[in-house]
Each structure stands twice: as structure tokens, then as C-alpha cells.
Amino acid sequence: MSNIRVGRPQVSPTAPSHVRGVRQGNAPGSMKKDPGIIPKKGGARATPKRSTGINPTHRKPILPSMPTLTPP
Amino acid sequence: MTEMSESVERGRRLVSMSWDPVTRIIGNLGIHTKIDFDNREVVECKSTSSLFRGYSVFMRGKDPRDSHFITSRICGICGDNHSTCSVYAQQMAYGIKPPPLAEWIYNLGEAAEYMFDHSIFQDNLVFVDFCEQMVKETNPRLLAKAERTPAPNANIHGHATVADIMRSFNPFTGQMYKEALQMSRLTREMFCLMEGRHVHPSTLYPGGTGTVASPQVFTDYLSRLVKFIDFAKKLVPLNDDLFDFFYDALPGYEKVGNRRILLGCWGSFQDPDACDYRYEHMDDWGREMFVTPGIVVDGELITTSLVDINLGIRILLGNSYYEDWQGEEMFVTKDPLGNPVDPKHPWNQTTIPRPQKRDLEKGPYSWVMSPRWYWQKTGEHLPLDTGGGPLARLWATALANRVDTPFVSATGKSVKIHLPKTASFGEMDLEWKVPRWANTLERDRARAYFIAYSAAMALYFIDRAMDHIHQGDVKVFEEFEVPDEGIGCGFHEAVRGVLSHHLVIRDKKIANYHPYPPTPWNASPRDIYGQPGPYEDAVQGLPIFEENGPDNFKGIDIMRTVRSFDPCLPCGVHMFLGNGRVLERHHSPMLGLGGGKDGGSR
């Protein structure tokens, strides 16, 4: 490895790689904190809390699954 | 880029001709041949690559979660294959498996990639060698014959004669050429729907994807897929017509690019019901892949076990600009099943580059190493090739006789593809039969069939993904923690063939990482046992059918052969300003450094 010359690195590997208070993307427990996602066997299901701030049952949706779809 | 010099050797008059760099492929490939024009044969061939970047060197010490983003940049057309393979390796190392919906999204993305890449490479790059303008300059008598030969499938693809087919692929003016470019946009959009960005996916992570799995995403994909299937139905019979014509009109053309059948396929398209990314079960979930892994030697399938495939990989040197790593650290002495791992295995490899002057006659002449597969039964180090990718995939899948879905099924000697009714055509059944030779035309033919294969598999994947959506499933990501120590290996099929990523983690950082894309297998130089690599082997002994003499020789048969392997030497991006003046340097750390205009994130 000593026979190739590389330039001086501009960033040292010990530079901090995350900011305090920001959870890493893969950290366990993130899904629990996500509103509107409820784990179920083999996956997870969504509730209307994921896509809307209103209470959809008062608006009588035609299909019960419609309020759980993601907003476009 | 051809250069010639004459030499009289051993009673034969040999002309040295070089194509360096070869055009219409990706990267820096140099083909240096010695041609005997009197006997119209290529006597010797050496394949060289003049580019080194050193992924295995600089990835050490990095966070393993970055590796799929970094390795994606190995290639500018199949970067997503690298991302996917890296993600497979990471998932094995972290001990997780993604949710089923995420697995279907990976599969759909990879199917879109195969459809995109194969059709753009075949129609816009390979067929320039077979188009009317090129054939006019290299084989005018063949073109005259093509004008008189009707195309057997004219009622499907609409080209009355074979010469019409050749005209349709003329660069920039031909009708199929232009249509293929439009299809490439469509298939790229399909890929972007699934994985965020093509070529370097932004929503692909170990543990799953970041794609929001709404019904919209899948129906958008499906509407584009159905339009593409229309195109694929035209493409396959058209390819058949053209290649069958070459066999008829030029007897002996089967020897062009022919080499011993040594094909390797590492499998593609995981089945989420079977795959848990555990090395201990790798044999079982490997066999459930929708493109079965396998090694075919002399027409016989000798293994479909990914564990055997893994343990047999050996990286030999011989004519490469590296030093041997005997005496360096052995990272993995035994695999998780207790089998011993060889020092020449990628897990234990240390890349020590030794730049030097190229010596085509006696010494090292390439930056490509020589991966080989050690066959325990005979003790041979086999120089496997991928047949350009599709040939090995279809061959292994056909012989393994395991794939059985509503649209694609293997029969033991062929692969049957059923394409449903689309706008311009009714249902169509295609069958790719195992050919007699592994030569240039069969590699190109297999590429067309594999386009249809991927399209048909994508239909099945959409069905399975929509099942989950209809049940209300939304989970596409599995959380994980990076372990202190771990090893992982990912086996996948890049567009051009076998792809493996071997990863060793120590202290939560990458200790060793060796990706082996298909082109090191294909473009490898002679190893220490003197075995030539696949390009060299396929070109040596090739009969020349071109009608030009040495003065205006284009080497079309040699180039057709090399391009049939779909060479993709890792492409380099340089900013070169004469005398090597550096214009600008950018440094964008991946995992959020907190500084920078946009928060340091991409």
C-alpha cells in the first residue's frame, strides 16, 4: 500500500458524523415514534394519522382504506 | 484507434492490431491482437485495462452503511446493481432481512434496470456493428444477400427483408434505434419510481427502501411496463431473424467468439418468502431466486449452491499490476458454516496496487485481476465468463429447472416466457432454447430474450407487491443496529453478469471490502497458470469474415465478439485540463456532517 501517493485528506475520519438529537435513520425504535404506522405480523399497517390531521370517520369515507393512503 | 505493425513469426505473417480504447463500451478496454490475414484468423489476443480507482483500498475505515452509496459509483450504468448487491451483503452482516414489500420493490427496480440496460446496449451500441452502414463497409456481399432475404417474422416486427432490419438500426436515422432510445427513457422512469434515482438509487438502504409504497407507484410502473412489453414483443423475433440470417449467409460464423462453455451466474431476484439473508441458509434461498444461480461447464450444470460458489472464488494475479497479498492479514479463516476460506478469496484479499509500464509481451499488462472459480472435483481454476450476462442467466435457469411463475418457467432445456396481451399484439409465447455454442451471436440473442424475461418477471413482481398493498401493508424498512463485528457476502447479477460484494466489518467500520463485478471475470488477463481470460480466449482462433484487407481493416468480427460480452470496465470520471491541472475539488461527506450549505446531506 505504500507505493501509491495519495493527496492529503481534507476531512479526518474522526469528524463527527451526526448531530445531537437527530436520530440515525436505521436506529431501532424509530417506527414506534412514527405517527400512523402500526406494526402487524409480517409488515405494518397505516392509520389515517399518517396522512391527515382531521378525524376521517366524521366525514364518512366511502372506502375505509381511503384515508390511510399516502398523500400524493 | 487501430494501430498496425507487421512481424514475421514462426513462418506466419502476423499483423499486430490494437483497439485501445474500444468505443461503444463503458470504460478503458484495450484489445491487442495478432492477426494472420493470409489464413484469415486471429492468432493472439490480449485484453488490457488502463484504469485503476481502488475502491477496495479507500473503502476501508468507512461506515459500512455508506457502502452501497459508494459502490454505486463504480459504474454509471449499472450502479444500482452494485447498490443492491451491497445492500444484500450488508443485510447479511447486520443480521436483518427487509420486509417483503421492500424485497418486491428491489426486484422491480432490478427488472427495470435489466430492461433499460439490455435494450439500450443491444439496440444502440451492439447493433451499430450489424447495421446497414457498417455491413456496407465491411461485408458488402452480405448486405447484397440481405436485401434479397425476406425476414421470417416480418408480420410481427414489420421489416420486410433482413436489410430493412439492418437499416432500422442505423445510428440516429434508423427507426428501431430511435424507438429504443425512447424506450430507454420509459424504463429509466420505471426504475426511478421504485428506487428514487437512476443510476445511483437514493431510496435503497440495507433493511429496505425509502420508497413510499402507494398503489400509485405500482400502477405508474405497470402502465410503463405494458408499453415496454409491446416493444419487447417486436424485438425478440427481430433479433432472431437477424442472427439466424448470419448463420445461414456466413457458414462457419458459429466459430466467431466461440469458447469453451464456462458460464457463471450468481442469481438474481430474491424471493422474500424464502430469503432470510443468513449465510447458513444461503443454499436454500439461493435456489429460490427467480434467476437461478449456477455454474455451467461444457453444457452441464455443475452446481446451484451459493455456498459452493462462494468458497470456490479465487482471485489470481499473473498479468495484473498488483502485488500478491500472501503474508497479509487473513480476515476470514472459516465461513459461518465452518468451511475453510482460502487466502485468495475476496474476504481475505488485500489490494496492493503496483503501477508500472505496460508490457504486452512478457509482463503485467492490465489493471484487471484474474478471478477464477476453483472446481474441487478436478482441481481446475476455471476462467468463467458471464456470456455478456443474459446467456449465463438463461442457461443456468434453464438447466436448473426451478423457476416456475405464471409468466416465466424453466423446462430443463429451455426457458418459456409468456407475455400477455398488449396494445399492438395479442399474447405471445417465446422460448429460449439452450444453444449449442457459447459464441457471439448466441450472447447477443440471449440479451434480447432476457429483456422479455425481465418484463415477464416484472409482471409477476407487481402482482405480488399489489397483494401486499391490497392487504394494507405499508412497511418497507426494517430497523437495525450496526454490529461491532460481522462478515457478509452479497450475490447478485449485474446487467453484465455475476456480481459479488464481500464485506468484513470490524469495530463498526469496514475492514475489508471487495466487489467483483462481471467485467473482471470477462476482461481478466492471463493468470499465473497461463489461462487466457474470456475476451482473450473468445477472440483467439476467431475466423475473419470481413471482406476488407489489412489496409482498411475494421476488425468488425473481433469487435462484435468483444461487444457481445457487454464490456463495462469501470468507468472513470476525470477532470483533465492538459498537464493535469486540478480545476476544482469537491468533498461531500455522506452521513450528515452538520456543516455545508444543505446540512451536509445529499
XYZ file of C-alpha atoms in Angstrom:
674
model
C 0.000 0.000 0.000
C 2.958 2.295 0.465
C 3.773 2.610 -3.195
C 0.891 4.867 -4.196
C 0.867 8.508 -3.321
C -2.464 9.933 -2.267
C -3.276 13.553 -1.540
C -3.730 14.936 1.950
C -7.288 14.210 3.068
C -9.408 17.267 3.649
C -11.627 15.610 6.253
C -10.313 13.480 9.079
C -12.198 10.230 9.682
C -12.958 11.232 13.253
C -15.025 14.252 12.235
C -18.444 13.950 13.877
C -20.882 12.151 11.639
C -24.109 13.012 13.302
C -25.750 15.897 15.074
C -27.009 15.637 18.659
C -30.704 14.966 18.864
C -31.068 13.756 15.266
C -31.764 10.046 15.251
C -29.803 7.928 12.788
C -32.018 6.584 10.024
C -31.682 2.961 10.986
C -31.895 3.369 14.763
C -34.243 0.832 16.331
C -37.371 2.338 17.826
C -37.913 4.842 15.025
C -41.012 3.135 13.704
C -42.672 3.318 17.134
C -42.270 7.088 17.108
C -43.653 7.456 13.589
C -47.317 8.557 13.845
C -49.822 6.491 11.966
C -47.825 3.284 11.446
C -48.816 0.240 13.482
C -46.720 -2.941 13.224
C -48.512 -6.126 12.390
C -47.335 -9.609 11.586
C -45.078 -9.558 8.540
C -45.355 -5.820 7.983
C -47.159 -2.774 9.211
C -50.440 -1.071 8.527
C -51.178 2.591 8.262
C -53.796 4.608 10.089
C -55.286 7.921 8.902
C -52.957 9.744 11.316
C -50.195 9.236 8.726
C -51.896 11.272 6.056
C -54.291 13.679 7.666
C -54.870 15.800 10.772
C -58.659 15.561 10.734
C -60.797 12.731 12.081
C -61.995 10.988 8.909
C -64.768 8.912 10.498
C -66.841 12.098 10.898
C -66.683 12.564 7.120
C -67.945 9.026 6.411
C -65.339 7.864 3.807
C -66.706 5.618 1.072
C -63.912 3.080 1.483
C -62.362 2.591 4.934
C -58.891 2.360 3.438
C -59.035 5.673 1.567
C -57.928 7.935 4.455
C -54.911 5.703 5.075
C -53.439 6.208 1.592
C -50.402 8.438 1.476
C -50.988 11.941 0.271
C -49.644 12.460 -3.284
C -7.878 3.831 -32.727
C -6.277 0.979 -34.625
C -2.554 0.676 -34.962
C -0.723 -1.852 -37.061
C 2.745 -3.256 -37.256
C 3.992 -6.301 -39.086
C 6.180 -9.052 -37.825
C 7.238 -12.368 -39.238
C 6.824 -15.009 -36.602
C 7.225 -18.709 -36.878
C 6.602 -18.766 -40.601
C 3.311 -16.870 -40.319
C 2.963 -13.272 -41.257
C 1.243 -11.705 -38.280
C -0.074 -8.173 -38.201
C -0.486 -6.589 -34.779
C -3.662 -4.593 -34.488
C -4.897 -2.804 -31.428
C -8.146 -1.179 -30.492
C -7.392 0.986 -27.488
C -9.730 2.304 -26.184
C -12.613 0.287 -27.600
C -15.579 2.501 -28.380
C -19.232 1.967 -27.603
C -18.497 0.229 -24.349
C -18.018 1.659 -20.956
C -14.539 2.271 -19.658
C -10.998 1.775 -20.850
C -10.611 -1.521 -22.611
C -7.764 -2.190 -24.972
C -7.767 -5.197 -27.247
C -4.373 -6.045 -28.700
C -4.369 -8.766 -31.295
C -2.079 -10.509 -33.742
C -3.881 -11.358 -36.951
C -2.887 -13.763 -39.706
C -4.530 -12.224 -42.763
C -3.379 -14.971 -45.106
C -5.325 -17.580 -43.189
C -7.951 -15.048 -42.024
C -7.607 -15.899 -38.355
C -6.828 -14.086 -35.136
C -3.846 -15.776 -33.537
C -3.386 -13.972 -30.262
C -5.363 -11.530 -28.181
C -4.601 -9.627 -25.023
C -7.175 -7.566 -23.208
C -5.950 -4.663 -21.122
C -7.443 -2.038 -18.948
C -5.627 1.172 -18.201
C -7.695 2.492 -15.324
C -7.449 1.952 -11.589
C -9.525 3.627 -8.936
C -9.080 1.467 -5.859
C -12.482 1.024 -4.256
C -11.122 -1.877 -2.218
C -8.402 0.414 -0.946
C -10.287 3.520 0.050
C -13.419 1.932 1.450
C -11.530 0.584 4.417
C -12.285 2.543 7.582
C -15.592 3.865 6.290
C -19.006 3.362 7.841
C -20.497 0.203 6.327
C -23.872 1.899 5.920
C -22.267 4.106 3.274
C -21.013 1.236 1.181
C -23.985 0.928 -1.170
C -23.806 4.627 -1.954
C -20.063 4.470 -2.546
C -20.002 1.260 -4.581
C -22.886 2.522 -6.678
C -20.393 4.950 -8.195
C -18.294 2.086 -9.507
C -20.435 2.175 -12.609
C -22.515 4.800 -14.335
C -24.990 2.437 -15.900
C -25.272 -0.474 -13.510
C -24.643 1.414 -10.280
C -27.937 0.247 -8.899
C -26.855 -3.372 -9.287
C -23.883 -2.541 -7.096
C -26.139 -0.802 -4.587
C -28.450 -3.790 -4.442
C -25.609 -6.266 -4.051
C -24.001 -4.128 -1.369
C -27.316 -3.975 0.443
C -27.565 -7.780 0.287
C -24.065 -8.077 1.775
C -24.829 -5.537 4.488
C -28.065 -7.263 5.404
C -26.167 -10.482 5.900
C -23.584 -8.719 8.039
C -26.158 -6.895 10.180
C -28.375 -9.944 10.562
C -31.575 -8.421 9.232
C -33.974 -9.026 6.407
C -36.095 -6.377 4.721
C -39.900 -6.555 4.766
C -41.434 -8.489 1.823
C -42.787 -5.364 0.166
C -39.286 -3.881 0.107
C -37.948 -7.057 -1.487
C -40.523 -6.800 -4.276
C -39.509 -3.173 -4.767
C -35.854 -4.220 -5.110
C -36.876 -6.864 -7.644
C -38.989 -4.446 -9.639
C -36.148 -1.959 -9.700
C -33.668 -4.551 -10.893
C -36.075 -5.816 -13.552
C -36.440 -2.247 -14.823
C -32.654 -1.926 -14.869
C -32.225 -5.071 -16.959
C -34.890 -3.911 -19.381
C -33.285 -0.476 -19.646
C -29.694 -1.515 -19.953
C -30.074 -4.504 -22.243
C -32.276 -2.690 -24.724
C -30.103 0.402 -24.869
C -26.906 -1.624 -25.152
C -28.283 -4.041 -27.729
C -30.113 -1.585 -29.950
C -27.961 1.492 -29.694
C -24.487 0.070 -29.203
C -24.188 -3.570 -30.293
C -26.346 -3.266 -33.366
C -24.198 -0.488 -34.783
C -21.865 -3.374 -35.666
C -24.710 -5.121 -37.501
C -26.364 -2.075 -39.061
C -26.606 -1.427 -42.770
C -23.926 1.290 -42.847
C -21.404 -0.914 -41.073
C -22.183 -4.044 -43.069
C -21.889 -1.998 -46.266
C -18.322 -1.102 -45.323
C -17.218 -4.472 -44.044
C -19.260 -7.159 -45.829
C -20.877 -5.659 -48.951
C -21.671 -9.091 -50.360
C -23.536 -9.944 -47.176
C -25.597 -6.784 -47.462
C -26.496 -7.633 -51.039
C -27.717 -11.030 -49.853
C -29.650 -9.409 -47.016
C -31.527 -7.229 -49.488
C -32.832 -10.375 -51.168
C -33.663 -12.317 -47.983
C -37.146 -11.869 -46.532
C -37.356 -11.741 -42.739
C -39.319 -14.746 -41.428
C -41.083 -12.740 -38.713
C -41.865 -9.716 -40.853
C -45.537 -9.878 -39.865
C -44.555 -9.191 -36.238
C -41.828 -6.584 -36.486
C -42.784 -5.036 -39.804
C -39.408 -5.202 -41.567
C -39.784 -6.990 -44.889
C -36.166 -8.005 -45.532
C -33.133 -8.551 -43.343
C -31.528 -5.485 -44.937
C -34.515 -3.456 -43.724
C -33.756 -4.681 -40.221
C -30.147 -3.595 -40.629
C -31.246 -0.182 -41.921
C -33.560 0.211 -38.974
C -30.558 0.133 -36.664
C -28.521 2.772 -38.462
C -27.353 5.182 -35.781
C -29.524 8.257 -35.394
C -31.562 7.638 -38.523
C -32.864 4.118 -38.053
C -36.384 3.611 -36.800
C -35.658 0.902 -34.214
C -32.627 2.850 -32.997
C -34.784 5.863 -32.229
C -37.563 3.807 -30.720
C -35.080 2.065 -28.427
C -33.912 5.434 -27.138
C -37.485 6.353 -26.270
C -37.949 3.033 -24.516
C -34.811 3.681 -22.508
C -36.448 6.773 -21.054
C -39.528 4.766 -20.156
C -37.579 2.068 -18.371
C -35.485 4.618 -16.517
C -38.682 6.183 -15.266
C -39.790 2.757 -14.085
C -36.588 2.380 -12.156
C -36.845 5.838 -10.629
C -40.359 5.103 -9.427
C -39.020 2.194 -7.440
C -35.666 3.423 -6.212
C -35.690 7.164 -6.446
C -32.950 7.887 -8.950
C -31.159 6.104 -11.730
C -28.219 5.125 -11.776
C -27.397 5.813 -8.179
C -30.536 4.959 -6.225
C -31.403 7.304 -3.438
C -34.087 5.284 -1.659
C -32.278 1.974 -1.426
C -30.932 1.071 2.022
C -29.961 -2.044 3.930
C -33.116 -3.035 5.737
C -35.423 -1.995 2.933
C -36.224 1.060 0.894
C -37.379 4.587 1.438
C -39.935 4.357 -1.357
C -43.452 5.064 -0.150
C -45.355 2.012 -1.348
C -48.574 3.552 -2.528
C -50.772 1.979 -5.213
C -49.883 4.937 -7.443
C -46.232 3.922 -7.622
C -47.047 0.421 -8.811
C -49.698 1.407 -11.323
C -47.370 4.018 -12.814
C -44.752 1.292 -13.155
C -47.247 -1.134 -14.644
C -48.532 1.277 -17.281
C -44.976 1.871 -18.488
C -44.191 -1.823 -18.329
C -47.093 -2.725 -20.565
C -45.943 -0.190 -23.141
C -42.464 -1.658 -22.975
C -43.745 -5.209 -23.423
C -45.137 -4.124 -26.798
C -41.602 -3.175 -27.810
C -40.105 -6.370 -26.409
C -42.529 -8.482 -28.435
C -41.145 -6.877 -31.589
C -37.536 -7.019 -30.510
C -37.155 -10.729 -29.864
C -38.337 -12.052 -33.268
C -36.328 -9.302 -34.953
C -33.135 -10.393 -33.201
C -33.840 -13.997 -34.117
C -34.282 -13.093 -37.785
C -31.019 -11.176 -37.923
C -28.868 -13.745 -36.161
C -30.347 -16.718 -37.998
C -29.565 -14.877 -41.238
C -25.917 -14.526 -40.199
C -25.668 -18.252 -39.558
C -27.236 -19.031 -42.959
C -25.387 -16.464 -45.037
C -21.948 -16.888 -43.478
C -21.408 -20.597 -42.823
C -18.882 -21.022 -40.073
C -19.984 -17.887 -38.236
C -20.703 -20.018 -35.195
C -16.951 -20.149 -34.632
C -16.791 -16.383 -34.172
C -16.395 -15.705 -30.470
C -16.761 -19.364 -29.612
C -15.125 -20.572 -26.445
C -15.484 -23.498 -24.081
C -18.792 -23.276 -22.234
C -17.743 -21.951 -18.820
C -20.578 -19.799 -17.595
C -21.220 -18.405 -14.141
C -24.455 -16.915 -12.839
C -24.776 -15.761 -9.255
C -28.571 -15.461 -9.273
C -30.948 -12.533 -9.133
C -34.396 -11.546 -7.820
C -34.753 -12.814 -4.248
C -37.955 -14.464 -3.061
C -38.934 -12.787 0.243
C -40.778 -15.914 1.384
C -37.526 -17.869 1.262
C -34.725 -15.380 1.763
C -33.569 -14.501 5.265
C -30.047 -13.351 4.325
C -28.454 -15.872 6.683
C -25.287 -17.433 5.315
C -26.305 -20.732 6.917
C -29.385 -20.899 4.695
C -27.804 -19.337 1.632
C -28.027 -22.537 -0.412
C -31.779 -22.741 0.138
C -32.701 -19.164 -0.561
C -30.212 -19.013 -3.396
C -32.075 -21.756 -5.208
C -35.392 -19.930 -4.762
C -34.146 -16.883 -6.656
C -36.106 -16.059 -9.764
C -32.906 -16.308 -11.808
C -31.272 -19.462 -10.500
C -27.568 -19.236 -9.643
C -25.341 -21.834 -11.191
C -22.143 -22.726 -12.966
C -22.326 -24.389 -16.368
C -19.253 -26.265 -17.593
C -19.274 -27.826 -21.065
C -23.058 -27.655 -21.175
C -23.638 -29.284 -17.800
C -24.867 -27.529 -14.664
C -22.336 -28.462 -12.001
C -23.733 -26.563 -9.034
C -26.541 -24.267 -7.916
C -25.225 -23.822 -4.398
C -24.251 -20.283 -3.500
C -22.072 -21.571 -0.649
C -20.060 -23.694 -3.098
C -19.895 -20.779 -5.484
C -18.684 -18.514 -2.697
C -15.996 -20.850 -1.442
C -14.679 -21.514 -4.951
C -13.918 -17.922 -5.880
C -10.194 -17.359 -6.227
C -8.527 -14.125 -7.220
C -5.386 -14.923 -9.146
C -2.781 -12.480 -10.314
C -0.339 -13.149 -13.109
C -0.554 -10.273 -15.522
C -2.083 -7.597 -13.361
C -0.444 -4.551 -11.849
C -0.719 -5.753 -8.244
C 1.454 -7.393 -5.661
C 0.489 -10.672 -4.096
C -1.013 -10.431 -0.636
C 0.384 -13.682 0.807
C 1.514 -12.766 4.267
C -1.081 -10.041 4.722
C -3.870 -10.437 7.243
C -6.420 -13.244 6.842
C -9.723 -11.635 7.739
C -11.894 -14.750 7.495
C -10.409 -18.188 8.093
C -13.704 -20.085 8.284
C -17.089 -19.185 6.878
C -20.155 -19.265 9.194
C -20.721 -22.911 8.276
C -17.221 -23.864 9.352
C -15.766 -24.364 5.887
C -12.181 -23.144 5.437
C -11.767 -19.999 3.331
C -8.787 -19.716 1.008
C -6.303 -16.816 1.286
C -7.087 -15.960 -2.327
C -10.780 -15.467 -1.552
C -12.100 -11.878 -1.720
C -12.771 -11.892 2.022
C -9.058 -12.307 2.618
C -7.748 -10.227 -0.222
C -5.695 -7.106 0.295
C -5.373 -4.952 -2.788
C -1.802 -3.738 -3.205
C -1.551 -1.818 -6.445
C 1.780 -1.598 -8.199
C 1.568 0.853 -11.093
C 4.074 0.087 -13.831
C 4.657 0.322 -17.539
C 2.551 -1.997 -19.630
C 4.436 -4.939 -21.089
C 2.290 -6.749 -23.605
C 4.921 -9.322 -24.486
C 6.153 -10.662 -21.189
C 4.820 -8.935 -18.185
C 1.780 -7.438 -16.477
C -0.434 -5.580 -18.895
C -3.704 -4.846 -17.179
C -5.289 -3.337 -14.101
C -7.852 -6.137 -14.113
C -7.142 -9.105 -11.848
C -7.936 -12.687 -12.802
C -10.875 -14.057 -10.848
C -11.279 -17.789 -11.345
C -13.511 -20.458 -9.871
C -11.837 -23.436 -8.244
C -13.598 -26.653 -9.147
C -12.866 -29.113 -6.364
C -13.736 -32.122 -8.459
C -10.951 -31.578 -10.988
C -8.710 -29.042 -9.242
C -9.007 -26.660 -12.185
C -9.199 -22.915 -11.803
C -11.943 -22.209 -14.312
C -11.928 -18.871 -16.155
C -15.675 -18.439 -16.045
C -17.386 -15.848 -18.146
C -20.846 -14.416 -17.996
C -21.677 -14.574 -21.696
C -22.467 -10.893 -21.510
C -24.848 -11.591 -18.629
C -28.065 -12.901 -20.160
C -26.513 -16.015 -21.693
C -25.291 -17.354 -18.357
C -28.501 -16.350 -16.592
C -30.773 -18.036 -19.089
C -28.553 -21.092 -19.405
C -28.300 -21.688 -15.647
C -32.004 -21.021 -15.111
C -32.999 -23.342 -17.942
C -30.838 -26.225 -16.766
C -31.706 -25.795 -13.089
C -35.407 -26.205 -13.920
C -36.625 -24.428 -10.778
C -38.224 -21.171 -11.877
C -41.973 -21.537 -12.213
C -44.151 -18.439 -12.297
C -47.261 -17.649 -14.340
C -45.214 -15.769 -16.922
C -41.797 -17.435 -16.866
C -40.949 -21.088 -16.407
C -37.839 -23.202 -16.882
C -38.106 -26.598 -18.513
C -34.676 -28.181 -18.056
C -33.545 -27.334 -21.576
C -35.240 -24.037 -22.261
C -36.960 -21.070 -20.699
C -40.559 -20.316 -21.629
C -41.726 -16.722 -21.474
C -45.385 -15.809 -21.732
C -46.201 -12.188 -22.495
C -49.862 -11.205 -22.117
C -51.978 -9.159 -24.482
C -50.834 -5.573 -25.041
C -51.859 -2.672 -27.222
C -50.384 -3.782 -30.538
C -50.074 -7.514 -30.127
C -52.001 -10.383 -28.616
C -50.489 -12.884 -26.226
C -47.095 -14.121 -27.247
C -45.140 -17.150 -26.117
C -41.383 -17.070 -26.506
C -38.971 -19.874 -25.801
C -35.227 -19.542 -25.382
C -33.627 -22.901 -26.051
C -30.194 -23.797 -24.740
C -27.858 -23.210 -27.709
C -25.085 -25.460 -28.946
C -22.320 -22.901 -28.626
C -21.352 -20.004 -26.394
C -20.449 -17.638 -29.212
C -21.003 -14.028 -30.239
C -24.418 -14.409 -31.838
C -25.824 -16.536 -29.022
C -24.725 -13.979 -26.438
C -26.454 -11.249 -28.381
C -29.556 -13.368 -28.942
C -29.810 -14.203 -25.240
C -29.807 -10.488 -24.435
C -32.995 -9.963 -26.433
C -34.685 -12.911 -24.734
C -33.630 -11.707 -21.325
C -35.336 -8.386 -21.975
C -38.575 -10.324 -22.387
C -37.717 -12.430 -19.321
C -37.302 -9.361 -17.118
C -40.512 -7.836 -18.416
C -42.439 -11.032 -17.707
C -40.911 -11.343 -14.229
C -41.781 -7.716 -13.503
C -45.441 -8.530 -14.161
C -45.263 -11.263 -11.529
C -43.490 -8.985 -9.042
C -46.159 -6.327 -9.459
C -48.860 -8.904 -8.719
C -47.111 -9.972 -5.535
C -46.429 -6.398 -4.435
C -50.041 -5.379 -5.054
C -51.196 -8.319 -2.906
C -49.398 -6.682 -0.005
C -50.779 -3.260 -0.834
C -54.307 -4.583 -1.016
C -53.927 -6.074 2.416
C -52.955 -2.648 3.684
C -49.274 -3.390 4.235
C -47.051 -0.311 4.210
C -43.825 -1.474 5.840
C -40.812 -1.057 3.620
C -37.960 -0.694 6.092
C -36.532 -2.796 8.926
C -34.546 -1.043 11.634
C -31.151 -2.324 12.666
C -28.007 -1.545 14.571
C -24.579 -1.897 13.046
C -22.738 -4.712 14.847
C -19.167 -4.377 16.082
C -18.003 -7.326 14.006
C -19.515 -9.063 11.073
C -18.995 -10.546 7.656
C -21.340 -10.521 4.727
C -21.442 -11.520 1.120
C -23.926 -10.449 -1.498
C -24.516 -12.399 -4.705
C -26.409 -10.704 -7.470
C -26.446 -10.400 -11.208
C -25.332 -7.081 -12.563
C -26.652 -6.398 -16.038
C -23.481 -7.864 -17.490
C -23.326 -10.873 -15.251
C -22.056 -12.087 -11.925
C -21.635 -9.563 -9.151
C -20.436 -10.282 -5.649
C -19.634 -7.976 -2.764
C -17.625 -9.345 0.149
C -17.600 -7.304 3.324
C -15.784 -7.581 6.641
C -16.764 -5.267 9.496
C -14.540 -4.601 12.495
C -15.237 -2.058 15.205
C -18.335 -0.868 13.292
C -16.156 0.119 10.319
C -15.329 -1.590 7.055
C -12.156 -3.635 7.465
C -12.219 -5.186 4.025
C -14.484 -4.758 1.031
C -14.091 -6.410 -2.340
C -16.689 -6.043 -5.036
C -16.282 -8.335 -8.055
C -18.380 -7.129 -10.956
C -18.726 -9.216 -14.137
C -16.120 -7.427 -16.152
C -13.090 -8.515 -14.078
C -14.236 -12.067 -14.787
C -14.663 -11.366 -18.500
C -11.778 -8.990 -19.143
C -9.230 -10.796 -16.993
C -5.744 -11.201 -18.425
C -3.785 -14.459 -18.433
C -3.469 -15.806 -14.909
C -0.447 -17.460 -13.293
C -1.393 -20.779 -14.871
C -1.323 -19.166 -18.300
C -5.038 -19.489 -18.891
C -6.301 -16.616 -21.021
C -9.275 -14.616 -19.845
C -12.634 -14.903 -21.618
C -12.196 -11.992 -24.048
C -8.768 -13.221 -24.998
C -9.997 -16.776 -25.345
C -13.025 -15.864 -27.402
C -11.041 -13.707 -29.813
C -8.110 -16.083 -30.248
C -8.746 -18.510 -33.054
C -11.589 -16.395 -34.395
C -12.053 -16.707 -38.175
C -12.328 -13.418 -40.016
C -15.329 -12.893 -42.283
C -14.726 -9.235 -43.020
C -14.060 -8.539 -46.665
C -11.536 -5.713 -46.117
C -7.805 -6.280 -46.364
C -5.181 -5.183 -43.835
C -5.178 -1.599 -45.083
C -8.733 -0.648 -44.204
C -9.447 -3.436 -41.762
C -12.110 -2.567 -39.240
C -11.935 -5.776 -37.236
C -15.690 -5.973 -37.143
C -15.795 -9.642 -36.171
C -13.387 -9.026 -33.311
C -15.376 -6.032 -32.157
C -18.683 -7.895 -32.434
C -17.204 -10.585 -30.223
C -15.855 -8.211 -27.617
C -19.070 -6.201 -27.527
C -21.194 -9.346 -27.239
C -19.726 -9.698 -23.750
C -21.074 -6.224 -22.967
C -17.801 -4.902 -21.552
C -18.225 -2.431 -18.784
C -14.818 -1.640 -17.464
C -15.436 0.606 -14.514
C -15.676 4.000 -15.961
C -13.605 6.812 -14.580
C -14.546 10.435 -14.479
C -11.621 12.759 -14.706
C -11.346 16.456 -14.974
C -8.324 16.709 -17.192
C -7.004 20.080 -18.248
C -3.767 19.368 -20.129
C -0.755 18.948 -17.845
C -3.078 17.611 -15.187
C -4.090 20.901 -13.582
C -6.742 20.298 -10.921
C -9.669 22.615 -11.535
C -11.848 22.041 -8.538
C -12.157 19.576 -5.730
C -15.421 18.804 -4.004
C -15.811 16.887 -0.808
C -19.320 15.837 0.148
C -19.417 13.574 3.199
C -22.407 11.284 3.229
C -23.760 10.846 6.711
C -24.581 14.406 7.667
C -21.545 16.291 8.813
C -23.687 19.113 10.161
C -21.816 21.722 8.113
C -22.226 22.739 4.474
C -24.972 24.716 2.744
C -27.545 21.971 2.693
C -26.716 20.480 6.049
C -24.061 18.255 4.503
C -26.650 15.770 3.297
C -27.255 14.853 -0.304
